[in-house]
PDB file of C-alpha atoms and ligand atoms in Angstrom:
ATOM      1  CA  UNK F   1       0.011   0.007   0.012  1.00 56.00           C
ATOM      2  CA  UNK F   2       1.402   3.382  -0.921  1.00 61.00           C
ATOM      3  CA  UNK F   3       0.961   6.220   1.494  1.00 61.00           C
ATOM      4  CA  UNK F   4       1.084   9.686   0.010  1.00 69.00           C
ATOM      5  CA  UNK F   5       2.311  12.414   2.369  1.00 67.00           C
ATOM      6  CA  UNK F   6       1.860  16.013   1.362  1.00 70.00           C
ATOM      7  CA  UNK F   7       4.148  18.577   3.086  1.00 66.00           C
ATOM      8  CA  UNK F   8       3.265  22.155   2.542  1.00 69.00           C
ATOM      9  CA  UNK F   9       6.048  24.546   1.661  1.00 72.00           C
ATOM     10  CA  UNK F  10       7.384  26.325   4.728  1.00 70.00           C
ATOM     11  CA  UNK F  11       5.931  23.950   7.339  1.00 69.00           C
ATOM     12  CA  UNK F  12       8.159  22.275   9.957  1.00 68.00           C
ATOM     13  CA  UNK F  13       7.797  18.515  10.135  1.00 63.00           C
ATOM     14  CA  UNK F  14       8.947  16.780  13.332  1.00 62.00           C
ATOM     15  CA  UNK F  15      10.887  13.580  12.531  1.00 59.00           C
ATOM     16  CA  UNK F  16      10.877  10.642  14.891  1.00 57.00           C
ATOM     17  CA  UNK F  17      14.275   8.962  15.425  1.00 55.00           C
ATOM     18  CA  UNK F  18      14.688   5.358  14.416  1.00 55.00           C
ATOM     19  CA  UNK F  19      16.627   4.580  17.672  1.00 57.00           C
ATOM     20  CA  UNK F  20      15.489   6.971  20.352  1.00 54.00           C
ATOM     21  CA  UNK F  21      18.207   7.730  22.982  1.00 61.00           C
ATOM     22  CA  UNK F  22      17.754   8.799  26.517  1.00 67.00           C
ATOM     23  CA  UNK F  23      19.354  12.051  27.572  1.00 72.00           C
ATOM     24  CA  UNK F  24      23.173  11.833  27.825  1.00 81.00           C
ATOM     25  CA  UNK F  25      23.484   8.432  26.216  1.00 84.00           C
ATOM     26  CA  UNK F  26      26.032   9.687  23.656  1.00 84.00           C
ATOM     27  CA  UNK F  27      28.145  11.320  26.364  1.00 88.00           C
ATOM     28  CA  UNK F  28      28.225   8.123  28.457  1.00 90.00           C
ATOM     29  CA  UNK F  29      29.179   6.111  25.409  1.00 89.00           C
ATOM     30  CA  UNK F  30      32.087   8.487  24.728  1.00 92.00           C
ATOM     31  CA  UNK F  31      33.256   8.237  28.366  1.00 93.00           C
ATOM     32  CA  UNK F  32      33.142   4.453  28.127  1.00 93.00           C
ATOM     33  CA  UNK F  33      35.457   4.518  25.099  1.00 91.00           C
ATOM     34  CA  UNK F  34      37.874   6.941  26.844  1.00 91.00           C
ATOM     35  CA  UNK F  35      38.029   4.899  30.029  1.00 90.00           C
ATOM     36  CA  UNK F  36      38.476   1.705  28.052  1.00 84.00           C
ATOM     37  CA  UNK F  37      41.538   3.160  26.321  1.00 81.00           C
ATOM     38  CA  UNK F  38      42.841   4.632  29.589  1.00 80.00           C
ATOM     39  CA  UNK F  39      42.751   1.300  31.405  1.00 77.00           C
ATOM     40  CA  UNK F  40      44.283  -0.518  28.460  1.00 73.00           C
ATOM     41  CA  UNK F  41      47.151   1.998  28.470  1.00 70.00           C
ATOM     42  CA  UNK F  42      47.775   2.544  32.142  1.00 68.00           C
ATOM     43  CA  UNK F  43      45.809  -0.035  34.097  1.00 64.00           C
ATOM     44  CA  UNK F  44      48.136  -2.969  33.787  1.00 59.00           C
ATOM     45  CA  UNK F  45      51.288  -0.863  33.956  1.00 59.00           C
ATOM     46  CA  UNK F  46      50.619   1.465  36.862  1.00 57.00           C
ATOM     47  CA  UNK F  47      49.088  -0.156  39.870  1.00 60.00           C
ATOM     48  CA  UNK F  48      50.315   2.323  42.507  1.00 62.00           C
ATOM     49  CA  UNK F  49      51.974   5.730  42.546  1.00 61.00           C
ATOM     50  CA  UNK F  50      55.324   4.467  43.875  1.00 68.00           C
ATOM     51  CA  UNK F  51      56.048   2.642  40.591  1.00 63.00           C
ATOM     52  CA  UNK F  52      59.001   3.928  38.614  1.00 64.00           C
ATOM     53  CA  UNK F  53      58.255   2.138  35.326  1.00 64.00           C
ATOM     54  CA  UNK F  54      55.333   2.552  33.023  1.00 62.00           C
ATOM     55  CA  UNK F  55      54.032   5.377  30.875  1.00 66.00           C
ATOM     56  CA  UNK F  56      54.755   8.822  32.248  1.00 69.00           C
ATOM     57  CA  UNK F  57      54.791  12.412  31.083  1.00 77.00           C
ATOM     58  CA  UNK F  58      58.375  13.726  31.044  1.00 80.00           C
ATOM     59  CA  UNK F  59      58.513  16.771  33.327  1.00 85.00           C
ATOM     60  CA  UNK F  60      60.600  18.963  31.023  1.00 89.00           C
ATOM     61  CA  UNK F  61      62.749  20.993  31.728  1.00 90.00           C
ATOM     62  CA  UNK F  62      63.456  19.255  35.039  1.00 89.00           C
ATOM     63  CA  UNK F  63      63.617  15.953  33.212  1.00 86.00           C
ATOM     64  CA  UNK F  64      65.011  15.263  29.734  1.00 86.00           C
ATOM     65  CA  UNK F  65      64.750  12.225  27.552  1.00 86.00           C
ATOM     66  CA  UNK F  66      67.933  10.539  26.489  1.00 87.00           C
ATOM     67  CA  UNK F  67      68.531  11.349  22.822  1.00 92.00           C
ATOM     68  CA  UNK F  68      69.453   8.771  20.201  1.00 94.00           C
ATOM     69  CA  UNK F  69      73.014   8.888  18.860  1.00 95.00           C
ATOM     70  CA  UNK F  70      71.701   9.730  15.422  1.00 95.00           C
ATOM     71  CA  UNK F  71      69.765  12.755  16.766  1.00 95.00           C
ATOM     72  CA  UNK F  72      71.022  15.870  15.069  1.00 95.00           C
ATOM     73  CA  UNK F  73      70.451  19.549  15.746  1.00 95.00           C
ATOM     74  CA  UNK F  74      73.167  21.934  14.616  1.00 97.00           C
ATOM     75  CA  UNK F  75      76.775  21.433  13.565  1.00 98.00           C
ATOM     76  CA  UNK F  76      79.911  21.723  15.705  1.00 98.00           C
ATOM     77  CA  UNK F  77      83.629  21.436  14.907  1.00 98.00           C
ATOM     78  CA  UNK F  78      85.998  19.019  16.586  1.00 98.00           C
ATOM     79  CA  UNK F  79      89.542  19.335  17.934  1.00 98.00           C
ATOM     80  CA  UNK F  80      91.810  16.743  19.522  1.00 97.00           C
ATOM     81  CA  UNK F  81      91.634  16.821  23.309  1.00 97.00           C
ATOM     82  CA  UNK F  82      95.371  16.340  23.875  1.00 96.00           C
ATOM     83  CA  UNK F  83      97.043  18.390  21.154  1.00 95.00           C
ATOM     84  CA  UNK F  84      94.263  20.959  20.517  1.00 96.00           C
ATOM     85  CA  UNK F  85      94.630  20.325  16.762  1.00 97.00           C
ATOM     86  CA  UNK F  86      91.458  21.097  14.831  1.00 98.00           C
ATOM     87  CA  UNK F  87      90.343  18.305  12.560  1.00 98.00           C
ATOM     88  CA  UNK F  88      89.173  20.783   9.881  1.00 98.00           C
ATOM     89  CA  UNK F  89      91.485  21.363   6.928  1.00 97.00           C
ATOM     90  CA  UNK F  90      89.323  24.125   5.388  1.00 97.00           C
ATOM     91  CA  UNK F  91      88.715  21.979   2.308  1.00 97.00           C
ATOM     92  CA  UNK F  92      85.461  23.916   1.758  1.00 98.00           C
ATOM     93  CA  UNK F  93      83.332  20.862   0.948  1.00 98.00           C
ATOM     94  CA  UNK F  94      80.813  21.571   3.679  1.00 98.00           C
ATOM     95  CA  UNK F  95      80.511  25.204   2.577  1.00 98.00           C
ATOM     96  CA  UNK F  96      79.781  24.120  -0.995  1.00 98.00           C
ATOM     97  CA  UNK F  97      77.192  21.488  -0.119  1.00 98.00           C
ATOM     98  CA  UNK F  98      75.208  23.519   2.467  1.00 98.00           C
ATOM     99  CA  UNK F  99      71.755  24.070   0.837  1.00 97.00           C
ATOM    100  CA  UNK F 100      71.000  27.485   2.554  1.00 97.00           C
ATOM    101  CA  UNK F 101      74.654  28.557   2.260  1.00 98.00           C
ATOM    102  CA  UNK F 102      75.083  29.354   5.907  1.00 98.00           C
ATOM    103  CA  UNK F 103      78.720  28.151   6.239  1.00 98.00           C
ATOM    104  CA  UNK F 104      81.460  30.746   5.619  1.00 98.00           C
ATOM    105  CA  UNK F 105      85.099  29.601   5.800  1.00 98.00           C
ATOM    106  CA  UNK F 106      88.181  31.750   5.584  1.00 97.00           C
ATOM    107  CA  UNK F 107      91.260  29.720   4.706  1.00 96.00           C
ATOM    108  CA  UNK F 108      94.601  30.159   6.484  1.00 93.00           C
ATOM    109  CA  UNK F 109      97.816  31.351   4.878  1.00 91.00           C
ATOM    110  CA  UNK F 110     101.179  30.656   6.468  1.00 87.00           C
ATOM    111  CA  UNK F 111     102.469  34.166   7.257  1.00 84.00           C
ATOM    112  CA  UNK F 112     106.042  33.221   6.445  1.00 84.00           C
ATOM    113  CA  UNK F 113     105.396  31.649   3.022  1.00 86.00           C
ATOM    114  CA  UNK F 114     101.995  33.103   2.009  1.00 88.00           C
ATOM    115  CA  UNK F 115     100.884  29.596   1.070  1.00 90.00           C
ATOM    116  CA  UNK F 116      97.547  28.067   2.073  1.00 93.00           C
ATOM    117  CA  UNK F 117      97.683  25.913   5.149  1.00 93.00           C
ATOM    118  CA  UNK F 118      95.298  23.042   6.011  1.00 96.00           C
ATOM    119  CA  UNK F 119      93.440  25.004   8.692  1.00 96.00           C
ATOM    120  CA  UNK F 120      90.540  27.435   8.878  1.00 97.00           C
ATOM    121  CA  UNK F 121      91.359  31.016   9.924  1.00 96.00           C
ATOM    122  CA  UNK F 122      87.637  31.590  10.525  1.00 97.00           C
ATOM    123  CA  UNK F 123      84.654  29.263  10.307  1.00 98.00           C
ATOM    124  CA  UNK F 124      81.220  30.771  10.665  1.00 98.00           C
ATOM    125  CA  UNK F 125      77.842  29.033  10.724  1.00 98.00           C
ATOM    126  CA  UNK F 126      74.585  31.068  10.849  1.00 97.00           C
ATOM    127  CA  UNK F 127      72.675  28.895  13.270  1.00 97.00           C
ATOM    128  CA  UNK F 128      69.510  30.942  12.751  1.00 95.00           C
ATOM    129  CA  UNK F 129      69.313  29.843   9.100  1.00 95.00           C
ATOM    130  CA  UNK F 130      70.794  26.335   9.432  1.00 97.00           C
ATOM    131  CA  UNK F 131      68.139  23.710   8.849  1.00 96.00           C
ATOM    132  CA  UNK F 132      69.997  20.907  10.557  1.00 96.00           C
ATOM    133  CA  UNK F 133      70.079  18.738   7.451  1.00 97.00           C
ATOM    134  CA  UNK F 134      73.456  17.227   8.407  1.00 97.00           C
ATOM    135  CA  UNK F 135      74.806  17.301   4.810  1.00 97.00           C
ATOM    136  CA  UNK F 136      77.915  19.190   6.017  1.00 98.00           C
ATOM    137  CA  UNK F 137      78.705  16.375   8.471  1.00 98.00           C
ATOM    138  CA  UNK F 138      78.096  13.683   5.838  1.00 97.00           C
ATOM    139  CA  UNK F 139      80.337  15.234   3.239  1.00 98.00           C
ATOM    140  CA  UNK F 140      83.261  16.123   5.533  1.00 98.00           C
ATOM    141  CA  UNK F 141      86.173  13.815   4.578  1.00 97.00           C
ATOM    142  CA  UNK F 142      88.019  14.574   7.843  1.00 98.00           C
ATOM    143  CA  UNK F 143      85.230  13.902  10.384  1.00 98.00           C
ATOM    144  CA  UNK F 144      85.692  17.420  11.547  1.00 98.00           C
ATOM    145  CA  UNK F 145      82.118  18.647  11.537  1.00 98.00           C
ATOM    146  CA  UNK F 146      79.481  16.706  13.511  1.00 98.00           C
ATOM    147  CA  UNK F 147      75.899  17.291  14.508  1.00 98.00           C
ATOM    148  CA  UNK F 148      75.387  18.415  18.113  1.00 97.00           C
ATOM    149  CA  UNK F 149      72.588  17.261  20.399  1.00 96.00           C
ATOM    150  CA  UNK F 150      72.124  20.646  22.099  1.00 94.00           C
ATOM    151  CA  UNK F 151      68.693  22.097  21.278  1.00 92.00           C
ATOM    152  CA  UNK F 152      67.971  24.818  23.810  1.00 93.00           C
ATOM    153  CA  UNK F 153      69.129  27.765  21.697  1.00 92.00           C
ATOM    154  CA  UNK F 154      66.111  30.082  21.805  1.00 91.00           C
ATOM    155  CA  UNK F 155      67.113  33.716  22.095  1.00 93.00           C
ATOM    156  CA  UNK F 156      65.776  37.137  21.253  1.00 91.00           C
ATOM    157  CA  UNK F 157      69.277  38.176  20.272  1.00 92.00           C
ATOM    158  CA  UNK F 158      69.523  37.404  16.581  1.00 88.00           C
ATOM    159  CA  UNK F 159      73.229  38.231  16.305  1.00 91.00           C
ATOM    160  CA  UNK F 160      74.126  35.670  18.999  1.00 94.00           C
ATOM    161  CA  UNK F 161      73.127  32.895  16.575  1.00 96.00           C
ATOM    162  CA  UNK F 162      76.021  33.697  14.249  1.00 97.00           C
ATOM    163  CA  UNK F 163      78.577  31.168  15.506  1.00 97.00           C
ATOM    164  CA  UNK F 164      82.277  31.736  14.965  1.00 98.00           C
ATOM    165  CA  UNK F 165      84.975  29.074  15.009  1.00 97.00           C
ATOM    166  CA  UNK F 166      85.674  29.619  18.723  1.00 96.00           C
ATOM    167  CA  UNK F 167      81.925  29.064  19.488  1.00 97.00           C
ATOM    168  CA  UNK F 168      81.733  25.956  17.319  1.00 98.00           C
ATOM    169  CA  UNK F 169      84.817  24.067  18.481  1.00 98.00           C
ATOM    170  CA  UNK F 170      84.381  21.134  20.907  1.00 98.00           C
ATOM    171  CA  UNK F 171      86.853  18.455  22.026  1.00 98.00           C
ATOM    172  CA  UNK F 172      86.495  15.047  20.428  1.00 98.00           C
ATOM    173  CA  UNK F 173      85.585  13.638  23.827  1.00 98.00           C
ATOM    174  CA  UNK F 174      82.428  15.776  23.814  1.00 98.00           C
ATOM    175  CA  UNK F 175      81.231  14.232  20.541  1.00 98.00           C
ATOM    176  CA  UNK F 176      82.310  10.796  21.734  1.00 97.00           C
ATOM    177  CA  UNK F 177      79.966  11.191  24.769  1.00 97.00           C
ATOM    178  CA  UNK F 178      77.069  12.007  22.400  1.00 96.00           C
ATOM    179  CA  UNK F 179      77.692   9.294  19.828  1.00 97.00           C
ATOM    180  CA  UNK F 180      80.091   6.659  21.173  1.00 97.00           C
ATOM    181  CA  UNK F 181      79.183   4.036  18.550  1.00 97.00           C
ATOM    182  CA  UNK F 182      79.564   6.421  15.590  1.00 96.00           C
ATOM    183  CA  UNK F 183      82.880   7.743  16.865  1.00 97.00           C
ATOM    184  CA  UNK F 184      84.195   4.217  17.476  1.00 97.00           C
ATOM    185  CA  UNK F 185      83.498   3.420  13.828  1.00 96.00           C
ATOM    186  CA  UNK F 186      85.248   6.463  12.472  1.00 96.00           C
ATOM    187  CA  UNK F 187      87.990   7.473  14.964  1.00 96.00           C
ATOM    188  CA  UNK F 188      90.841   5.439  13.447  1.00 97.00           C
ATOM    189  CA  UNK F 189      90.375   6.988  10.059  1.00 97.00           C
ATOM    190  CA  UNK F 190      89.812  10.463  11.559  1.00 97.00           C
ATOM    191  CA  UNK F 191      93.052  10.370  13.611  1.00 97.00           C
ATOM    192  CA  UNK F 192      95.068   8.996  10.691  1.00 97.00           C
ATOM    193  CA  UNK F 193      93.954  11.930   8.590  1.00 97.00           C
ATOM    194  CA  UNK F 194      94.619  14.382  11.445  1.00 97.00           C
ATOM    195  CA  UNK F 195      98.195  13.107  11.763  1.00 96.00           C
ATOM    196  CA  UNK F 196      98.785  13.756   8.100  1.00 96.00           C
ATOM    197  CA  UNK F 197      97.242  17.187   8.381  1.00 95.00           C
ATOM    198  CA  UNK F 198      99.351  18.169  11.387  1.00 94.00           C
ATOM    199  CA  UNK F 199     102.540  17.318   9.459  1.00 92.00           C
ATOM    200  CA  UNK F 200     101.641  20.129   7.125  1.00 90.00           C
ATOM    201  CA  UNK F 201     100.940  22.702   9.821  1.00 91.00           C
ATOM    202  CA  UNK F 202     103.316  24.572  12.019  1.00 86.00           C
ATOM    203  CA  UNK F 203     103.241  26.890  15.050  1.00 88.00           C
ATOM    204  CA  UNK F 204      99.768  27.741  16.258  1.00 90.00           C
ATOM    205  CA  UNK F 205      98.091  27.205  12.839  1.00 91.00           C
ATOM    206  CA  UNK F 206      95.103  24.907  13.273  1.00 94.00           C
ATOM    207  CA  UNK F 207      95.160  24.824  17.075  1.00 94.00           C
ATOM    208  CA  UNK F 208      91.838  25.539  18.791  1.00 95.00           C
ATOM    209  CA  UNK F 209      91.910  29.014  20.392  1.00 93.00           C
ATOM    210  CA  UNK F 210      90.831  27.667  23.783  1.00 93.00           C
ATOM    211  CA  UNK F 211      93.895  25.319  23.761  1.00 94.00           C
ATOM    212  CA  UNK F 212      96.498  27.893  22.887  1.00 92.00           C
ATOM    213  CA  UNK F 213      98.933  28.153  25.807  1.00 90.00           C
ATOM    214  CA  UNK F 214      97.853  24.763  27.138  1.00 91.00           C
ATOM    215  CA  UNK F 215      99.498  22.582  24.493  1.00 89.00           C
ATOM    216  CA  UNK F 216     102.824  22.478  22.796  1.00 85.00           C
ATOM    217  CA  UNK F 217     102.457  23.630  19.165  1.00 81.00           C
ATOM    218  CA  UNK F 218     104.291  21.668  16.446  1.00 79.00           C
ATOM    219  CA  UNK F 219     107.720  23.012  15.560  1.00 72.00           C
ATOM    220  CA  UNK F 220     107.636  25.966  13.203  1.00 59.00           C
ATOM    221  CA  UNK F 221     108.846  24.908   9.802  1.00 55.00           C
ATOM    222  CA  UNK F 222     111.509  27.026   8.158  1.00 47.00           C
ATOM    223  CA  UNK F 223     110.190  29.169   5.292  1.00 47.00           C
ATOM    224  CA  UNK F 224     110.796  27.568   1.857  1.00 48.00           C
TER     225      UNK F 224
HETATM  226  S1  LIG K   1      73.259  21.176   8.792  1.00 73.46           S
HETATM  227 FE1  LIG K   1      72.674  21.595   6.621  1.00 73.46          FE
HETATM  228  S2  LIG K   1      71.968  23.696   6.664  1.00 73.46           S
HETATM  229 FE2  LIG K   1      73.095  23.403   8.581  1.00 73.46          FE
HETATM  230  S3  LIG K   1      75.183  24.030   8.124  1.00 73.46           S
HETATM  231 FE3  LIG K   1      75.106  21.799   7.714  1.00 73.46          FE
HETATM  232  S4  LIG K   1      74.649  21.631   5.511  1.00 73.46           S
HETATM  233 FE4  LIG K   1      74.126  23.740   6.133  1.00 73.46          FE
HETATM  234  S1  LIG K   2      84.528  20.895   8.279  1.00 73.46           S
HETATM  235 FE1  LIG K   2      85.175  19.178   6.944  1.00 73.46          FE
HETATM  236  S2  LIG K   2      84.251  19.579   4.984  1.00 73.46           S
HETATM  237 FE2  LIG K   2      84.157  21.532   6.146  1.00 73.46          FE
HETATM  238  S3  LIG K   2      85.988  22.617   5.511  1.00 73.46           S
HETATM  239 FE3  LIG K   2      86.481  21.495   7.381  1.00 73.46          FE
HETATM  240  S4  LIG K   2      87.380  19.561   6.677  1.00 73.46           S
HETATM  241 FE4  LIG K   2      86.305  20.443   4.941  1.00 73.46          FE
END
């Protein structure tokens, strides 16, 4: 049997729901879902408040999560702890590969010969424009530039984010503490290259500024 319903234009027609709900039924259903998830997440893991294992919110900045070795933020330069010799030879490869062009290197000349020396006179990185891509560290043939884990760099002072060589230099032991596995894999090669580099330096050329006066510089070579 066909029932014909005529609805006049402009009239409001009350519709009856197919499954009538009592007041608040949807809210209770939602709470049931939330509590179900909560108990599945925390119930079996946290039975009392004295537990030290389970799922917690890290109370930053009082607490900090341990970062993975491969974590990278911004680049730093390395020097040898004992001799103060910088691993960088100013080969310029990192400067060339840097996508936003934020690395600026000035090469060193031996004052007695006027010839280029395997050391950087100045090494600047504009931290405020660095995107932390890590390409500079990957391309460096001397394992001189590595990615730091330090991330609390917020400042209102724009100029303070232009890092000079003295700001960037860290002892190898610092990087080793961040990434012991990575350094173990590369240290033999890095030190072999550093030894070859040092043979071609003299005096204070290539020695980290913070180490000048604390280490014995290599003998000054006679001018050719
Ligand atoms: S991490 Fe990337 S952007 Fe930053 S200095 Fe290195 S190459 Fe340039
Ligand atoms: S950091 Fe590495 S790639 Fe960059 S100039 Fe120094 S030695 Fe070359």
